[in-house]
XYZ file of N, CA and C in Angstrom:
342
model
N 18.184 -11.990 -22.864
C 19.279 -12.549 -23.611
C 19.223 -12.015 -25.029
N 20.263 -11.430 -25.909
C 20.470 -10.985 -27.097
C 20.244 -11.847 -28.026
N 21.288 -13.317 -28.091
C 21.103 -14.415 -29.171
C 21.890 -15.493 -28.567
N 21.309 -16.709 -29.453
C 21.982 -17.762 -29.210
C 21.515 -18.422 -30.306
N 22.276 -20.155 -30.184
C 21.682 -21.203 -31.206
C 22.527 -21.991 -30.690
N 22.385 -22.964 -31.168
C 23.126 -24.514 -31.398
C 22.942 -25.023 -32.463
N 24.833 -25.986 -32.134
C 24.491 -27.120 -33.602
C 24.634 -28.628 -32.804
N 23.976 -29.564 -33.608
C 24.054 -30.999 -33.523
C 25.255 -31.506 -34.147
N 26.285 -32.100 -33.721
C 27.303 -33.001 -33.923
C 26.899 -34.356 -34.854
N 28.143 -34.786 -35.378
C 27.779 -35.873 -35.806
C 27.659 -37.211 -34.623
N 28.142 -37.015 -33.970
C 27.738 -37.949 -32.543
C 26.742 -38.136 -31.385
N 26.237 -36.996 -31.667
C 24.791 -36.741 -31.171
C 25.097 -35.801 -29.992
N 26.123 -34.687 -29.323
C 26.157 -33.885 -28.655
C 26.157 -32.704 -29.086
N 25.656 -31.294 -28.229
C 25.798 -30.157 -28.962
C 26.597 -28.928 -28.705
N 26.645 -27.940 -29.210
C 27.536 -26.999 -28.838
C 26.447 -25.752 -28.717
N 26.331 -25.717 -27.753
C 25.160 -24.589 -27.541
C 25.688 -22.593 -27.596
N 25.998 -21.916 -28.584
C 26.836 -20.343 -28.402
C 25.013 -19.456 -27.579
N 25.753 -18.713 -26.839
C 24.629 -17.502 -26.418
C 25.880 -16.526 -26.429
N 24.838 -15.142 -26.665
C 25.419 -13.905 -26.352
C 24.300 -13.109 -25.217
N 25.263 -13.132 -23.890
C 24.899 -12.335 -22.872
C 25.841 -11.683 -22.286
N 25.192 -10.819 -21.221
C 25.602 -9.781 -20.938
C 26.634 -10.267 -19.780
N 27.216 -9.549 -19.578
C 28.518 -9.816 -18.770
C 28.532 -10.032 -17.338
N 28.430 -10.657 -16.540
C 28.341 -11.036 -14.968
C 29.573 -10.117 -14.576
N 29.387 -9.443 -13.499
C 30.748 -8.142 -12.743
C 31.422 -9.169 -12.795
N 33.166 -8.382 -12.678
C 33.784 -8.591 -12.732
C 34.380 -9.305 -14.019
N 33.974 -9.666 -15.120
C 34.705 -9.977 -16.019
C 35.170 -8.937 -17.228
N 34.772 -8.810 -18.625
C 35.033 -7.646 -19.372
C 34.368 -6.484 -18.969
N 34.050 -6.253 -18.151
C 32.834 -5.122 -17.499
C 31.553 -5.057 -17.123
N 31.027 -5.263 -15.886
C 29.457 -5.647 -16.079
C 28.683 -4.867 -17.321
N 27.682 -6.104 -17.488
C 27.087 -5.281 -18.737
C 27.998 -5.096 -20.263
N 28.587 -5.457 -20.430
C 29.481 -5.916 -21.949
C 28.783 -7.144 -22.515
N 28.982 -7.198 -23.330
C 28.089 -8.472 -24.185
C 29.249 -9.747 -24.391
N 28.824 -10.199 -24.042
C 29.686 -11.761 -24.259
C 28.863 -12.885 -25.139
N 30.193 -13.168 -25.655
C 29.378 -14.839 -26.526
C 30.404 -16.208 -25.847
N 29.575 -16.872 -25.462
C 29.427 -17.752 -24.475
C 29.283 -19.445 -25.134
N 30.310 -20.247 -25.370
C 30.120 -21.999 -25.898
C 29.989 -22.749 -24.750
N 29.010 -23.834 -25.232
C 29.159 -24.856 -23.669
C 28.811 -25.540 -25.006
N 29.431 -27.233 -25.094
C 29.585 -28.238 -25.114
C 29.006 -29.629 -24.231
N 28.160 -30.245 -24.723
C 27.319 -30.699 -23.981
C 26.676 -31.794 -24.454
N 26.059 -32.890 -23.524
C 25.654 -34.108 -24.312
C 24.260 -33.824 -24.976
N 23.014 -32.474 -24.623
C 22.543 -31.851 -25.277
C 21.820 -30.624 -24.613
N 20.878 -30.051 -25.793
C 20.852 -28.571 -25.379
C 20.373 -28.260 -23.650
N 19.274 -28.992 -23.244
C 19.241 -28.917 -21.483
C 19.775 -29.067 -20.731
N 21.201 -30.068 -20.561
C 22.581 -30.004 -20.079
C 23.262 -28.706 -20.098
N 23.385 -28.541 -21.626
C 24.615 -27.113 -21.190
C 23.650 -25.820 -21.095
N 22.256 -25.852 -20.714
C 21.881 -24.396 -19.767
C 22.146 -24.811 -18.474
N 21.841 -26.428 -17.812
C 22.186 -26.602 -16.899
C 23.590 -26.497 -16.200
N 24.554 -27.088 -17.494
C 26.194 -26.285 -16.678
C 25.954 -25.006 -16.372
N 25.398 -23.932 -17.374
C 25.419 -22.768 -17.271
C 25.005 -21.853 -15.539
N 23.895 -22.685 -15.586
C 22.978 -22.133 -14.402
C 23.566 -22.947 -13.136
N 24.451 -23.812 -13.155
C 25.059 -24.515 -12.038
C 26.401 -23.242 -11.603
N 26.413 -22.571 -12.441
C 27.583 -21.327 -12.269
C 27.113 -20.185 -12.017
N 25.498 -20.408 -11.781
C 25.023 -18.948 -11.252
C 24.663 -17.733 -12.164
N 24.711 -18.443 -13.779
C 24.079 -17.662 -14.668
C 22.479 -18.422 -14.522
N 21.483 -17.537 -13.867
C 20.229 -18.210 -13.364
C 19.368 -18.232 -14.928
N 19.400 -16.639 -14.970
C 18.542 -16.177 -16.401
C 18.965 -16.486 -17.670
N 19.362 -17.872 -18.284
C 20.148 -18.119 -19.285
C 18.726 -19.291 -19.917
N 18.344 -18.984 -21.218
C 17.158 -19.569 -21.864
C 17.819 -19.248 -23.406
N 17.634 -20.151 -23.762
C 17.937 -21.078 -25.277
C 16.258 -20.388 -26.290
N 16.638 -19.612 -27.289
C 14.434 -19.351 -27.578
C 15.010 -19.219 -28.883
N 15.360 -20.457 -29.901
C 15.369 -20.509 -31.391
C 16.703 -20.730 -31.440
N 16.807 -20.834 -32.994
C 18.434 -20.737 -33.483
C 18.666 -19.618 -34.250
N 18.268 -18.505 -33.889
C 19.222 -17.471 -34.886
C 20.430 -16.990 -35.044
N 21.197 -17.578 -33.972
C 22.748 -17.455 -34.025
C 23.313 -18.635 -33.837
N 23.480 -19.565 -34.734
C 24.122 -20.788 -34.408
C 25.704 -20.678 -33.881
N 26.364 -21.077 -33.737
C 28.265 -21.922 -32.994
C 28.372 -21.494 -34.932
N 29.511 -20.944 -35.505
C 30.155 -21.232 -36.010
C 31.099 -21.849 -35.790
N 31.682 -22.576 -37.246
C 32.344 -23.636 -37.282
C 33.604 -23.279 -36.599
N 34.418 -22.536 -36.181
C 35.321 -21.445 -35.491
C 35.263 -21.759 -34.051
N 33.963 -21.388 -34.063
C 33.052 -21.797 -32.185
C 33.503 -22.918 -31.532
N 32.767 -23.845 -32.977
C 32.454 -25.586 -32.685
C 34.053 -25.920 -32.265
N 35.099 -25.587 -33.282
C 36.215 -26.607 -33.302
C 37.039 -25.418 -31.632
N 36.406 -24.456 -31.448
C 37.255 -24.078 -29.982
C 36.995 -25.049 -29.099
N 35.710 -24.759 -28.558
C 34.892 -25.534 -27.354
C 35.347 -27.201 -27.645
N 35.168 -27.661 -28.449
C 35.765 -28.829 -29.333
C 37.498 -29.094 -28.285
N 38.098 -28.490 -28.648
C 39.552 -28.528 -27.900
C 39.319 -27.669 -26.958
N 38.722 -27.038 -25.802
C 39.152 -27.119 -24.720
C 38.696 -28.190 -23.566
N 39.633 -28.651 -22.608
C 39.249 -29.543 -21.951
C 37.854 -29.420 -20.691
N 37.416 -28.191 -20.368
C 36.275 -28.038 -20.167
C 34.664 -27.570 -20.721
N 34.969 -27.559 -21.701
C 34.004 -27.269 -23.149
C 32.937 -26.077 -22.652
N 33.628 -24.948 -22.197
C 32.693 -23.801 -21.126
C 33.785 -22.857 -22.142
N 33.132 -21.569 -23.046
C 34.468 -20.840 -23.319
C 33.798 -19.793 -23.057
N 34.250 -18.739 -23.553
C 34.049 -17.095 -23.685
C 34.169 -16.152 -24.551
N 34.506 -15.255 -24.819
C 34.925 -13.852 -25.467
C 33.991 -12.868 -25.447
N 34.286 -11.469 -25.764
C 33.806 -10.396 -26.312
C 32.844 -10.400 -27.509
N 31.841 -9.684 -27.016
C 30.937 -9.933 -28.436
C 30.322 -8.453 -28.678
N 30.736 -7.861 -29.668
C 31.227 -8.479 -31.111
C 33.190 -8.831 -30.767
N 33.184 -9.491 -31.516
C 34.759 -9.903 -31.063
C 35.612 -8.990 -31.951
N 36.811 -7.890 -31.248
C 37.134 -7.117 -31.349
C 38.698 -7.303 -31.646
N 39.046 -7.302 -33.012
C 40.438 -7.647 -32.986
C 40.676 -9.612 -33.050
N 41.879 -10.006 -32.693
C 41.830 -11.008 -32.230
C 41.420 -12.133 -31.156
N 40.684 -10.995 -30.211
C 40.891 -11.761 -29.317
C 40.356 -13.376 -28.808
N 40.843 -13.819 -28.351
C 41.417 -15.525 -27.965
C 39.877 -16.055 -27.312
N 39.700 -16.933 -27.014
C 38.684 -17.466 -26.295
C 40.247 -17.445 -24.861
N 38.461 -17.658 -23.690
C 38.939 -17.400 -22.443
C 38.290 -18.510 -21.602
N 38.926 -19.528 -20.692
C 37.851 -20.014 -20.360
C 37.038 -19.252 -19.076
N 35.807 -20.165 -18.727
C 34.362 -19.636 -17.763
C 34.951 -19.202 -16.840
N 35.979 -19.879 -15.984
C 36.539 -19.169 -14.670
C 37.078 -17.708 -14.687
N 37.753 -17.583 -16.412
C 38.392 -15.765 -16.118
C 37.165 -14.962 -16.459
N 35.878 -15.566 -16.882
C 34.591 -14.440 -16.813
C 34.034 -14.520 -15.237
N 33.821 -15.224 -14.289
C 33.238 -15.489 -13.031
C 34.449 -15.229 -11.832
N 35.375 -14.745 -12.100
C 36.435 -14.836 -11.489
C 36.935 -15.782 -10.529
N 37.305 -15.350 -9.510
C 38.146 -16.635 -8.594
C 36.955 -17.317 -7.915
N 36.441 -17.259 -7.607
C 35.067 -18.128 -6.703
C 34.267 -19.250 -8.149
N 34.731 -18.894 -9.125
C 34.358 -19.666 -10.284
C 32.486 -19.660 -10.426
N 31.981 -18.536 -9.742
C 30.444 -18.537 -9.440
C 29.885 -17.454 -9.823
N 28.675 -17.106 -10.418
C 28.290 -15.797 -10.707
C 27.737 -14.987 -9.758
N 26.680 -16.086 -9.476
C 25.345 -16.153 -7.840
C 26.159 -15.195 -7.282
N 25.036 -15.326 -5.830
C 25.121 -15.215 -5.067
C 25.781 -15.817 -4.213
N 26.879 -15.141 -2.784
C 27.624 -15.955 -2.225
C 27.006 -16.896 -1.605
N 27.828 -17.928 -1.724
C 27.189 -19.488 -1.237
C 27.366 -19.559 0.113
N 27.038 -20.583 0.895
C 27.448 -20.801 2.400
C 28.929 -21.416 2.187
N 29.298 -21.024 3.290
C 30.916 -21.794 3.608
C 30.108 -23.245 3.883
N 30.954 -24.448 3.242
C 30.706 -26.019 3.293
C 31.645 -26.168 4.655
């Protein structure tokens, strides 16, 4: 993993940013992505993370905290999972987790049919 950090809320939840590398199929395998999860705290949102099949996803310091930019995205979207390009190139928008994992909404490996 390149970087990450988190910040603490005034309510006691956090906004955890990482920058990793790109799961196929989204901006290109291997592109660098910076990545918000929103969360009641930091072991929760690796756990959303890794519930989507990002296995190798580890939190090791704060040298890149959520800017305040970050905080107030993840903040307003209704699944608090976002995305983009990193370094962010131009304008571009946050995206949510499903248009990086595409339609199966999973990174993994294919699952069994339920």
């Amino acid at each position: 993993m390149a970087g990450g950090g988190f910040c603490r809320l005034p309510n006691g939840t956090v906004v955890v940013a990482l920058t990793l590398n790109s799961p196929a199929g989204g901006s290109g395998p291997g592109a660098p992505v910076r990545v918000l999860v929103h969360a009641v705290n930091r072991a929760r949102a690796l756990t959303r993370l890794r519930n989507l099949g990002l296995r190798a996803v580890y939190l090791r310091g704060n040298a890149q905290p959520p800017t305040p930019d970050e905080i107030t995205a993840v903040l307003h979207h209704p699944d608090g999972l976002l995305w983009r390009g990193a370094p962010q190139t131009g304008q571009e928008l946050w995206h949510p987790i499903r248009a990086l994992l595409g339609s199966s909404g999973y990174a993994g490996p294919a699952r069994p049919a339920a």
